mmCIF file of N, CA and C in Angstrom:
data_model
loop_
_atom_site.group_PDB
_atom_site.id
_atom_site.type_symbol
_atom_site.label_atom_id
_atom_site.label_comp_id
_atom_site.label_asym_id
_atom_site.label_seq_id
_atom_site.Cartn_x
_atom_site.Cartn_y
_atom_site.Cartn_z
ATOM 1 N N MET A 23 0.907 -1.173 -0.007
ATOM 2 C CA MET A 23 0.013 0.052 -0.053
ATOM 3 C C MET A 23 0.917 1.296 -0.093
ATOM 4 N N SER A 24 0.721 2.032 -1.061
ATOM 5 C CA SER A 24 1.458 3.121 -1.084
ATOM 6 C C SER A 24 0.667 4.437 -0.836
ATOM 7 N N THR A 25 1.301 5.427 -0.366
ATOM 8 C CA THR A 25 0.538 6.641 -0.059
ATOM 9 C C THR A 25 0.826 7.683 -1.223
ATOM 10 N N LEU A 26 -0.042 8.519 -1.414
ATOM 11 C CA LEU A 26 0.068 9.485 -2.565
ATOM 12 C C LEU A 26 0.915 10.681 -2.048
ATOM 13 N N PRO A 27 1.832 11.344 -2.894
ATOM 14 C CA PRO A 27 2.365 12.463 -2.630
ATOM 15 C C PRO A 27 1.398 13.678 -2.530
ATOM 16 N N VAL A 28 1.668 14.464 -1.521
ATOM 17 C CA VAL A 28 0.774 15.571 -1.248
ATOM 18 C C VAL A 28 1.478 16.844 -1.415
ATOM 19 N N TYR A 29 0.947 17.747 -2.208
ATOM 20 C CA TYR A 29 1.563 18.981 -2.530
ATOM 21 C C TYR A 29 0.525 20.149 -2.006
ATOM 22 N N ARG A 30 1.237 21.155 -1.560
ATOM 23 C CA ARG A 30 0.370 22.434 -1.151
ATOM 24 C C ARG A 30 -0.269 23.040 -2.416
ATOM 25 N N TRP A 31 -1.236 23.732 -2.202
ATOM 26 C CA TRP A 31 -1.977 24.423 -3.310
ATOM 27 C C TRP A 31 -1.095 25.212 -4.195
ATOM 28 N N ARG A 32 -1.005 25.195 -5.567
ATOM 29 C CA ARG A 32 -0.259 25.860 -6.475
ATOM 30 C C ARG A 32 1.214 25.393 -6.470
ATOM 31 N N LEU A 33 1.496 24.469 -5.755
ATOM 32 C CA LEU A 33 2.941 24.084 -5.742
ATOM 33 C C LEU A 33 3.246 22.716 -6.241
ATOM 34 N N ALA A 34 2.353 22.255 -7.070
ATOM 35 C CA ALA A 34 2.616 20.828 -7.726
ATOM 36 C C ALA A 34 3.740 20.992 -8.754
ATOM 37 N N PRO A 35 4.412 19.909 -8.895
ATOM 38 C CA PRO A 35 5.661 20.030 -9.922
ATOM 39 C C PRO A 35 4.943 19.840 -11.360
ATOM 40 N N ASP A 36 5.831 20.223 -12.396
ATOM 41 C CA ASP A 36 5.363 20.110 -13.765
ATOM 42 C C ASP A 36 5.244 18.657 -13.955
ATOM 43 N N GLY A 37 4.202 18.418 -15.030
ATOM 44 C CA GLY A 37 3.996 16.996 -15.338
ATOM 45 C C GLY A 37 2.735 16.361 -14.579
ATOM 46 N N TYR A 38 2.114 17.135 -13.751
ATOM 47 C CA TYR A 38 0.917 16.715 -13.173
ATOM 48 C C TYR A 38 -0.221 17.705 -13.557
ATOM 49 N N ALA A 39 -1.440 17.172 -13.472
ATOM 50 C CA ALA A 39 -2.547 18.119 -13.945
ATOM 51 C C ALA A 39 -3.896 17.453 -13.307
ATOM 52 N N THR A 40 -4.795 18.434 -13.047
ATOM 53 C CA THR A 40 -6.150 17.956 -12.556
ATOM 54 C C THR A 40 -6.869 17.537 -13.941
ATOM 55 N N ARG A 41 -8.073 16.963 -13.597
ATOM 56 C CA ARG A 41 -8.981 16.543 -14.686
ATOM 57 C C ARG A 41 -9.315 17.644 -15.586
ATOM 58 N N ARG A 42 -9.679 18.786 -14.945
ATOM 59 C CA ARG A 42 -10.004 20.144 -15.739
ATOM 60 C C ARG A 42 -8.755 20.512 -16.586
ATOM 61 N N GLN A 43 -7.577 20.512 -16.023
ATOM 62 C CA GLN A 43 -6.429 20.902 -16.739
ATOM 63 C C GLN A 43 -6.026 19.882 -17.864
ATOM 64 N N LEU A 44 -6.318 18.761 -17.752
ATOM 65 C CA LEU A 44 -6.119 17.805 -18.746
ATOM 66 C C LEU A 44 -7.047 18.016 -19.998
ATOM 67 N N ARG A 45 -8.406 18.255 -19.516
ATOM 68 C CA ARG A 45 -9.442 18.501 -20.400
ATOM 69 C C ARG A 45 -9.034 19.739 -21.295
ATOM 70 N N ALA A 46 -8.510 20.733 -20.614
ATOM 71 C CA ALA A 46 -8.119 22.080 -21.352
ATOM 72 C C ALA A 46 -7.047 21.780 -22.416
ATOM 73 N N LEU A 47 -6.326 20.714 -22.070
ATOM 74 C CA LEU A 47 -5.237 20.333 -23.067
ATOM 75 C C LEU A 47 -5.578 19.269 -24.160
ATOM 76 N N GLY A 48 -6.877 18.905 -24.047
ATOM 77 C CA GLY A 48 -7.410 17.947 -24.993
ATOM 78 C C GLY A 48 -7.097 16.517 -24.629
ATOM 79 N N LEU A 49 -6.912 16.240 -23.275
ATOM 80 C CA LEU A 49 -6.482 14.953 -22.843
ATOM 81 C C LEU A 49 -7.512 14.452 -21.726
ATOM 82 N N ARG A 50 -7.426 13.247 -21.384
ATOM 83 C CA ARG A 50 -8.194 12.596 -20.440
ATOM 84 C C ARG A 50 -7.305 11.785 -19.631
ATOM 85 N N PRO A 51 -7.722 11.273 -18.380
ATOM 86 C CA PRO A 51 -6.812 10.451 -17.506
ATOM 87 C C PRO A 51 -6.557 9.114 -18.252
ATOM 88 N N GLY A 52 -7.478 8.558 -18.925
ATOM 89 C CA GLY A 52 -7.208 7.309 -19.608
ATOM 90 C C GLY A 52 -7.094 6.144 -18.774
ATOM 91 N N GLY A 53 -7.742 5.973 -17.550
ATOM 92 C CA GLY A 53 -7.679 4.800 -16.714
ATOM 93 C C GLY A 53 -6.570 4.749 -15.739
ATOM 94 N N GLN A 54 -5.712 5.781 -15.818
ATOM 95 C CA GLN A 54 -4.608 5.831 -14.817
ATOM 96 C C GLN A 54 -4.981 6.077 -13.376
ATOM 97 N N ASP A 55 -4.404 5.645 -12.531
ATOM 98 C CA ASP A 55 -4.643 5.968 -11.058
ATOM 99 C C ASP A 55 -4.285 7.383 -10.771
ATOM 100 N N VAL A 56 -4.749 7.881 -9.573
ATOM 101 C CA VAL A 56 -4.416 9.077 -9.157
ATOM 102 C C VAL A 56 -2.888 9.116 -8.756
ATOM 103 N N ALA A 57 -2.192 10.163 -9.283
ATOM 104 C CA ALA A 57 -0.680 10.155 -9.031
ATOM 105 C C ALA A 57 -0.242 10.903 -7.815
ATOM 106 N N ALA A 58 -1.071 11.956 -7.550
ATOM 107 C CA ALA A 58 -0.742 12.874 -6.379
ATOM 108 C C ALA A 58 -1.938 13.659 -6.035
ATOM 109 N N GLN A 59 -1.822 14.412 -5.017
ATOM 110 C CA GLN A 59 -2.998 15.304 -4.569
ATOM 111 C C GLN A 59 -2.514 16.640 -4.179
ATOM 112 N N LEU A 60 -3.287 17.600 -4.347
ATOM 113 C CA LEU A 60 -3.079 18.932 -3.849
ATOM 114 C C LEU A 60 -4.039 19.116 -2.682
ATOM 115 N N GLU A 61 -3.494 19.916 -1.636
ATOM 116 C CA GLU A 61 -4.389 20.280 -0.488
ATOM 117 C C GLU A 61 -4.314 21.790 -0.303
ATOM 118 N N ARG A 62 -5.362 22.290 -0.240
ATOM 119 C CA ARG A 62 -5.505 23.674 0.102
ATOM 120 C C ARG A 62 -6.191 23.872 1.540
ATOM 121 N N PRO A 63 -5.429 24.398 2.518
ATOM 122 C CA PRO A 63 -5.882 24.403 3.807
ATOM 123 C C PRO A 63 -7.050 25.451 4.034
ATOM 124 N N ARG A 64 -8.046 25.020 4.907
ATOM 125 C CA ARG A 64 -9.069 25.996 5.207
ATOM 126 C C ARG A 64 -9.124 26.230 6.613
ATOM 127 N N ARG A 65 -9.749 27.296 7.090
ATOM 128 C CA ARG A 65 -9.680 27.555 8.581
ATOM 129 C C ARG A 65 -10.446 26.603 9.508
ATOM 130 N N ARG A 66 -11.729 26.478 9.101
ATOM 131 C CA ARG A 66 -12.656 25.787 10.046
ATOM 132 C C ARG A 66 -13.036 24.373 9.504
ATOM 133 N N ARG A 67 -12.601 23.928 8.424
ATOM 134 C CA ARG A 67 -12.945 22.655 7.889
ATOM 135 C C ARG A 67 -11.628 21.883 7.445
ATOM 136 N N GLY A 68 -11.928 20.764 6.953
ATOM 137 C CA GLY A 68 -10.703 20.004 6.403
ATOM 138 C C GLY A 68 -10.258 20.594 5.118
ATOM 139 N N PRO A 69 -9.064 20.310 4.679
ATOM 140 C CA PRO A 69 -8.550 20.852 3.446
ATOM 141 C C PRO A 69 -9.311 20.410 2.219
ATOM 142 N N LEU A 70 -9.279 21.435 1.219
ATOM 143 C CA LEU A 70 -9.825 21.163 -0.055
ATOM 144 C C LEU A 70 -8.730 20.161 -0.716
ATOM 145 N N VAL A 71 -9.279 19.127 -1.459
ATOM 146 C CA VAL A 71 -8.330 18.262 -2.022
ATOM 147 C C VAL A 71 -8.582 18.213 -3.633
ATOM 148 N N ALA A 72 -7.519 18.183 -4.429
ATOM 149 C CA ALA A 72 -7.640 18.036 -5.838
ATOM 150 C C ALA A 72 -6.716 16.947 -6.221
ATOM 151 N N TYR A 73 -7.239 16.085 -6.986
ATOM 152 C CA TYR A 73 -6.430 14.911 -7.374
ATOM 153 C C TYR A 73 -5.700 15.225 -8.697
ATOM 154 N N LEU A 74 -4.394 14.765 -8.790
ATOM 155 C CA LEU A 74 -3.565 14.958 -9.928
ATOM 156 C C LEU A 74 -3.221 13.808 -10.661
ATOM 157 N N TYR A 75 -3.091 13.867 -11.947
ATOM 158 C CA TYR A 75 -2.777 12.844 -12.886
ATOM 159 C C TYR A 75 -1.450 13.139 -13.698
ATOM 160 N N ARG A 76 -0.879 12.092 -14.138
ATOM 161 C CA ARG A 76 0.371 12.314 -14.926
ATOM 162 C C ARG A 76 0.023 12.800 -16.281
ATOM 163 N N VAL A 77 0.562 13.767 -16.835
ATOM 164 C CA VAL A 77 0.230 14.265 -18.196
ATOM 165 C C VAL A 77 0.876 13.331 -19.120
ATOM 166 N N ASP A 78 2.050 12.803 -18.920
ATOM 167 C CA ASP A 78 2.656 11.941 -19.903
ATOM 168 C C ASP A 78 1.917 10.614 -20.113
ATOM 169 N N ARG A 79 1.005 10.257 -19.262
ATOM 170 C CA ARG A 79 0.254 8.973 -19.285
ATOM 171 C C ARG A 79 -1.123 9.255 -19.753
ATOM 172 N N ALA A 80 -1.547 10.471 -19.793
ATOM 173 C CA ALA A 80 -2.814 10.825 -20.154
ATOM 174 C C ALA A 80 -3.081 10.432 -21.803
ATOM 175 N N LYS A 81 -4.276 10.211 -22.100
ATOM 176 C CA LYS A 81 -4.664 9.838 -23.491
ATOM 177 C C LYS A 81 -5.415 11.054 -24.223
ATOM 178 N N PRO A 82 -5.523 11.072 -25.386
ATOM 179 C CA PRO A 82 -6.340 12.120 -26.018
ATOM 180 C C PRO A 82 -7.887 11.890 -25.846
ATOM 181 N N VAL A 83 -8.538 13.030 -25.810
ATOM 182 C CA VAL A 83 -10.024 12.842 -25.591
ATOM 183 C C VAL A 83 -10.617 12.168 -26.781
ATOM 184 N N ARG A 84 -11.567 11.375 -26.598
ATOM 185 C CA ARG A 84 -12.253 10.595 -27.688
ATOM 186 C C ARG A 84 -12.963 11.593 -28.435
ATOM 187 N N PRO A 85 -13.005 11.373 -29.746
ATOM 188 C CA PRO A 85 -13.787 12.375 -30.664
ATOM 189 C C PRO A 85 -15.324 12.228 -30.470
ATOM 190 N N MET A 86 -16.039 13.370 -30.550
ATOM 191 C CA MET A 86 -17.545 13.314 -30.570
ATOM 192 C C MET A 86 -18.058 12.695 -31.722
ATOM 193 N N THR A 87 -18.802 11.666 -31.483
ATOM 194 C CA THR A 87 -19.549 10.946 -32.629
ATOM 195 C C THR A 87 -20.921 11.548 -32.822
ATOM 196 N N PRO A 88 -21.401 11.354 -34.108
ATOM 197 C CA PRO A 88 -22.794 11.851 -34.230
ATOM 198 C C PRO A 88 -23.902 11.222 -33.256
ATOM 199 N N ALA A 89 -23.591 10.048 -32.839
ATOM 200 C CA ALA A 89 -24.687 9.409 -32.043
ATOM 201 C C ALA A 89 -24.525 10.044 -30.601
ATOM 202 N N ARG A 90 -23.258 10.284 -30.170
ATOM 203 C CA ARG A 90 -23.075 10.959 -28.801
ATOM 204 C C ARG A 90 -23.623 12.301 -28.896
ATOM 205 N N ARG A 91 -23.308 13.131 -29.905
ATOM 206 C CA ARG A 91 -23.878 14.555 -30.005
ATOM 207 C C ARG A 91 -25.403 14.487 -29.965
ATOM 208 N N ALA A 92 -26.066 13.500 -30.593
ATOM 209 C CA ALA A 92 -27.549 13.528 -30.545
ATOM 210 C C ALA A 92 -28.090 13.162 -29.198
ATOM 211 N N ALA A 93 -27.353 12.092 -28.576
ATOM 212 C CA ALA A 93 -27.756 11.817 -27.291
ATOM 213 C C ALA A 93 -27.571 12.944 -26.251
ATOM 214 N N LEU A 94 -26.563 13.725 -26.383
ATOM 215 C CA LEU A 94 -26.370 14.867 -25.474
ATOM 216 C C LEU A 94 -27.350 15.953 -25.782
ATOM 217 N N ALA A 95 -27.789 16.167 -27.051
ATOM 218 C CA ALA A 95 -28.722 17.128 -27.406
ATOM 219 C C ALA A 95 -30.056 16.686 -26.885
ATOM 220 N N ARG A 96 -30.490 15.408 -26.812
ATOM 221 C CA ARG A 96 -31.859 15.015 -26.300
ATOM 222 C C ARG A 96 -31.676 15.150 -24.732
ATOM 223 N N ALA A 97 -30.641 14.859 -24.165
ATOM 224 C CA ALA A 97 -30.551 14.973 -22.579
ATOM 225 C C ALA A 97 -30.715 16.468 -22.269
ATOM 226 N N MET A 98 -29.970 17.387 -23.060
ATOM 227 C CA MET A 98 -30.144 18.787 -22.796
ATOM 228 C C MET A 98 -31.524 19.342 -22.906
ATOM 229 N N ALA A 99 -32.202 18.793 -23.982
ATOM 230 C CA ALA A 99 -33.698 19.133 -24.245
ATOM 231 C C ALA A 99 -34.667 18.811 -23.163
ATOM 232 N N ALA A 100 -34.317 17.651 -22.658
ATOM 233 C CA ALA A 100 -35.054 17.106 -21.469
ATOM 234 C C ALA A 100 -34.859 18.006 -20.296
ATOM 235 N N ARG A 101 -33.698 18.424 -20.078
ATOM 236 C CA ARG A 101 -33.463 19.280 -18.793
ATOM 237 C C ARG A 101 -34.103 20.762 -19.096
ATOM 238 N N ARG A 102 -34.388 21.157 -20.287
ATOM 239 C CA ARG A 102 -34.956 22.400 -20.510
ATOM 240 C C ARG A 102 -36.485 22.438 -20.597
ATOM 241 N N THR A 103 -37.062 21.156 -20.780
ATOM 242 C CA THR A 103 -38.462 21.132 -21.072
ATOM 243 C C THR A 103 -39.197 21.099 -19.641
ATOM 244 N N CYS A 104 -40.198 21.979 -19.478
ATOM 245 C CA CYS A 104 -40.913 22.042 -18.304
ATOM 246 C C CYS A 104 -41.975 20.972 -18.156
ATOM 247 N N PRO A 105 -41.875 20.217 -17.125
ATOM 248 C CA PRO A 105 -42.950 19.087 -17.036
ATOM 249 C C PRO A 105 -44.330 19.579 -16.905
ATOM 250 N N ALA A 106 -44.543 20.864 -16.375
ATOM 251 C CA ALA A 106 -45.790 21.329 -16.230
ATOM 252 C C ALA A 106 -46.526 21.886 -17.420
ATOM 253 N N CYS A 107 -45.791 22.682 -18.214
ATOM 254 C CA CYS A 107 -46.350 23.307 -19.491
ATOM 255 C C CYS A 107 -45.891 22.683 -20.737
ATOM 256 N N ARG A 108 -44.917 21.849 -20.655
ATOM 257 C CA ARG A 108 -44.319 21.023 -21.758
ATOM 258 C C ARG A 108 -43.571 21.945 -22.849
ATOM 259 N N ARG A 109 -43.165 23.231 -22.364
ATOM 260 C CA ARG A 109 -42.447 24.061 -23.369
ATOM 261 C C ARG A 109 -41.006 23.988 -23.039
ATOM 262 N N ASP A 110 -40.163 24.439 -24.094
ATOM 263 C CA ASP A 110 -38.740 24.514 -23.883
ATOM 264 C C ASP A 110 -38.497 25.834 -23.235
ATOM 265 N N ALA A 111 -37.960 25.935 -21.970
ATOM 266 C CA ALA A 111 -37.874 27.089 -21.261
ATOM 267 C C ALA A 111 -36.689 27.928 -21.844
ATOM 268 N N GLY A 112 -35.765 27.260 -22.456
ATOM 269 C CA GLY A 112 -34.634 28.086 -22.973
ATOM 270 C C GLY A 112 -33.535 28.084 -21.986
ATOM 271 N N TYR A 113 -33.636 27.417 -20.920
ATOM 272 C CA TYR A 113 -32.612 27.255 -19.863
ATOM 273 C C TYR A 113 -32.831 25.983 -19.107
ATOM 274 N N CYS A 114 -31.963 25.432 -18.378
ATOM 275 C CA CYS A 114 -32.045 24.162 -17.639
ATOM 276 C C CYS A 114 -32.987 24.481 -16.453
ATOM 277 N N ILE A 115 -34.088 23.605 -16.324
ATOM 278 C CA ILE A 115 -35.053 23.819 -15.232
ATOM 279 C C ILE A 115 -34.400 23.676 -14.012
ATOM 280 N N PRO A 116 -34.479 24.541 -12.911
ATOM 281 C CA PRO A 116 -33.877 24.243 -11.600
ATOM 282 C C PRO A 116 -34.531 23.095 -10.944
ATOM 283 N N ILE A 117 -33.698 22.339 -10.376
ATOM 284 C CA ILE A 117 -34.198 21.133 -9.682
ATOM 285 C C ILE A 117 -34.990 21.457 -8.460
ATOM 286 N N SER A 118 -34.645 22.629 -7.804
ATOM 287 C CA SER A 118 -35.248 22.957 -6.602
ATOM 288 C C SER A 118 -36.703 23.369 -6.833
ATOM 289 N N LEU A 119 -37.013 23.924 -8.187
ATOM 290 C CA LEU A 119 -38.402 24.367 -8.497
ATOM 291 C C LEU A 119 -39.181 23.195 -9.131
ATOM 292 N N GLY A 120 -38.491 22.381 -9.913
ATOM 293 C CA GLY A 120 -39.117 21.214 -10.520
ATOM 294 C C GLY A 120 -39.961 21.657 -11.744
ATOM 295 N N MET A 121 -40.069 22.928 -12.097
ATOM 296 C CA MET A 121 -40.692 23.514 -13.201
ATOM 297 C C MET A 121 -40.093 24.729 -13.672
ATOM 298 N N CYS A 122 -40.461 25.291 -14.740
ATOM 299 C CA CYS A 122 -39.936 26.647 -15.176
ATOM 300 C C CYS A 122 -40.379 27.730 -14.222
ATOM 301 N N VAL A 123 -39.708 28.831 -14.218
ATOM 302 C CA VAL A 123 -39.928 29.940 -13.373
ATOM 303 C C VAL A 123 -41.339 30.447 -13.544
ATOM 304 N N THR A 124 -41.753 30.563 -14.819
ATOM 305 C CA THR A 124 -43.072 31.132 -15.122
ATOM 306 C C THR A 124 -44.175 30.158 -14.450
ATOM 307 N N CYS A 125 -44.027 28.934 -14.712
ATOM 308 C CA CYS A 125 -45.091 28.018 -14.031
ATOM 309 C C CYS A 125 -44.990 28.109 -12.477
ATOM 310 N N HIS A 126 -43.868 28.222 -11.884
ATOM 311 C CA HIS A 126 -43.684 28.318 -10.544
ATOM 312 C C HIS A 126 -44.288 29.572 -10.057
ATOM 313 N N ASP A 127 -44.056 30.773 -10.748
ATOM 314 C CA ASP A 127 -44.635 32.040 -10.175
ATOM 315 C C ASP A 127 -46.075 32.233 -10.370
ATOM 316 N N THR A 128 -46.661 31.499 -11.456
ATOM 317 C CA THR A 128 -48.073 31.526 -11.621
ATOM 318 C C THR A 128 -48.697 30.262 -11.400
ATOM 319 N N PRO A 129 -49.106 29.881 -10.290
ATOM 320 C CA PRO A 129 -49.717 28.542 -10.014
ATOM 321 C C PRO A 129 -50.845 28.022 -10.854
ATOM 322 N N HIS A 130 -51.702 29.080 -11.438
ATOM 323 C CA HIS A 130 -52.822 28.540 -12.194
ATOM 324 C C HIS A 130 -52.311 28.061 -13.629
ATOM 325 N N LEU A 131 -51.151 28.380 -14.006
ATOM 326 C CA LEU A 131 -50.672 27.844 -15.286
ATOM 327 C C LEU A 131 -50.093 26.370 -15.163
ATOM 328 N N ALA A 132 -49.661 26.054 -13.929
ATOM 329 C CA ALA A 132 -49.224 24.683 -13.643
ATOM 330 C C ALA A 132 -50.376 23.778 -13.617
ATOM 331 N N ALA A 133 -51.530 24.193 -13.278
ATOM 332 C CA ALA A 133 -52.592 23.175 -12.990
ATOM 333 C C ALA A 133 -53.226 22.765 -14.270
#
């Protein structure tokens, strides 16, 4: 059992990157294990932790296929469609409301 090297916030050596940093470079972890972690101390809670991956072991992002693009479009359309009025709200429906803002603010429309 090996422990991960821990670096302080913004002090990680070159060659390591978070998932978001890899994505910005057009890469993905590609099944590799976490190589290290960053810790940012906080005053009243435990430290914030970010996992780091090796850039040299990362793989390129898989290309977007037409089927994946269509599936993502359907999923986003479902998140934008109000279940009460069945209209495309033009934005993702808030989970806390469960319906578009118009239906939530005017209860007689939701019925």
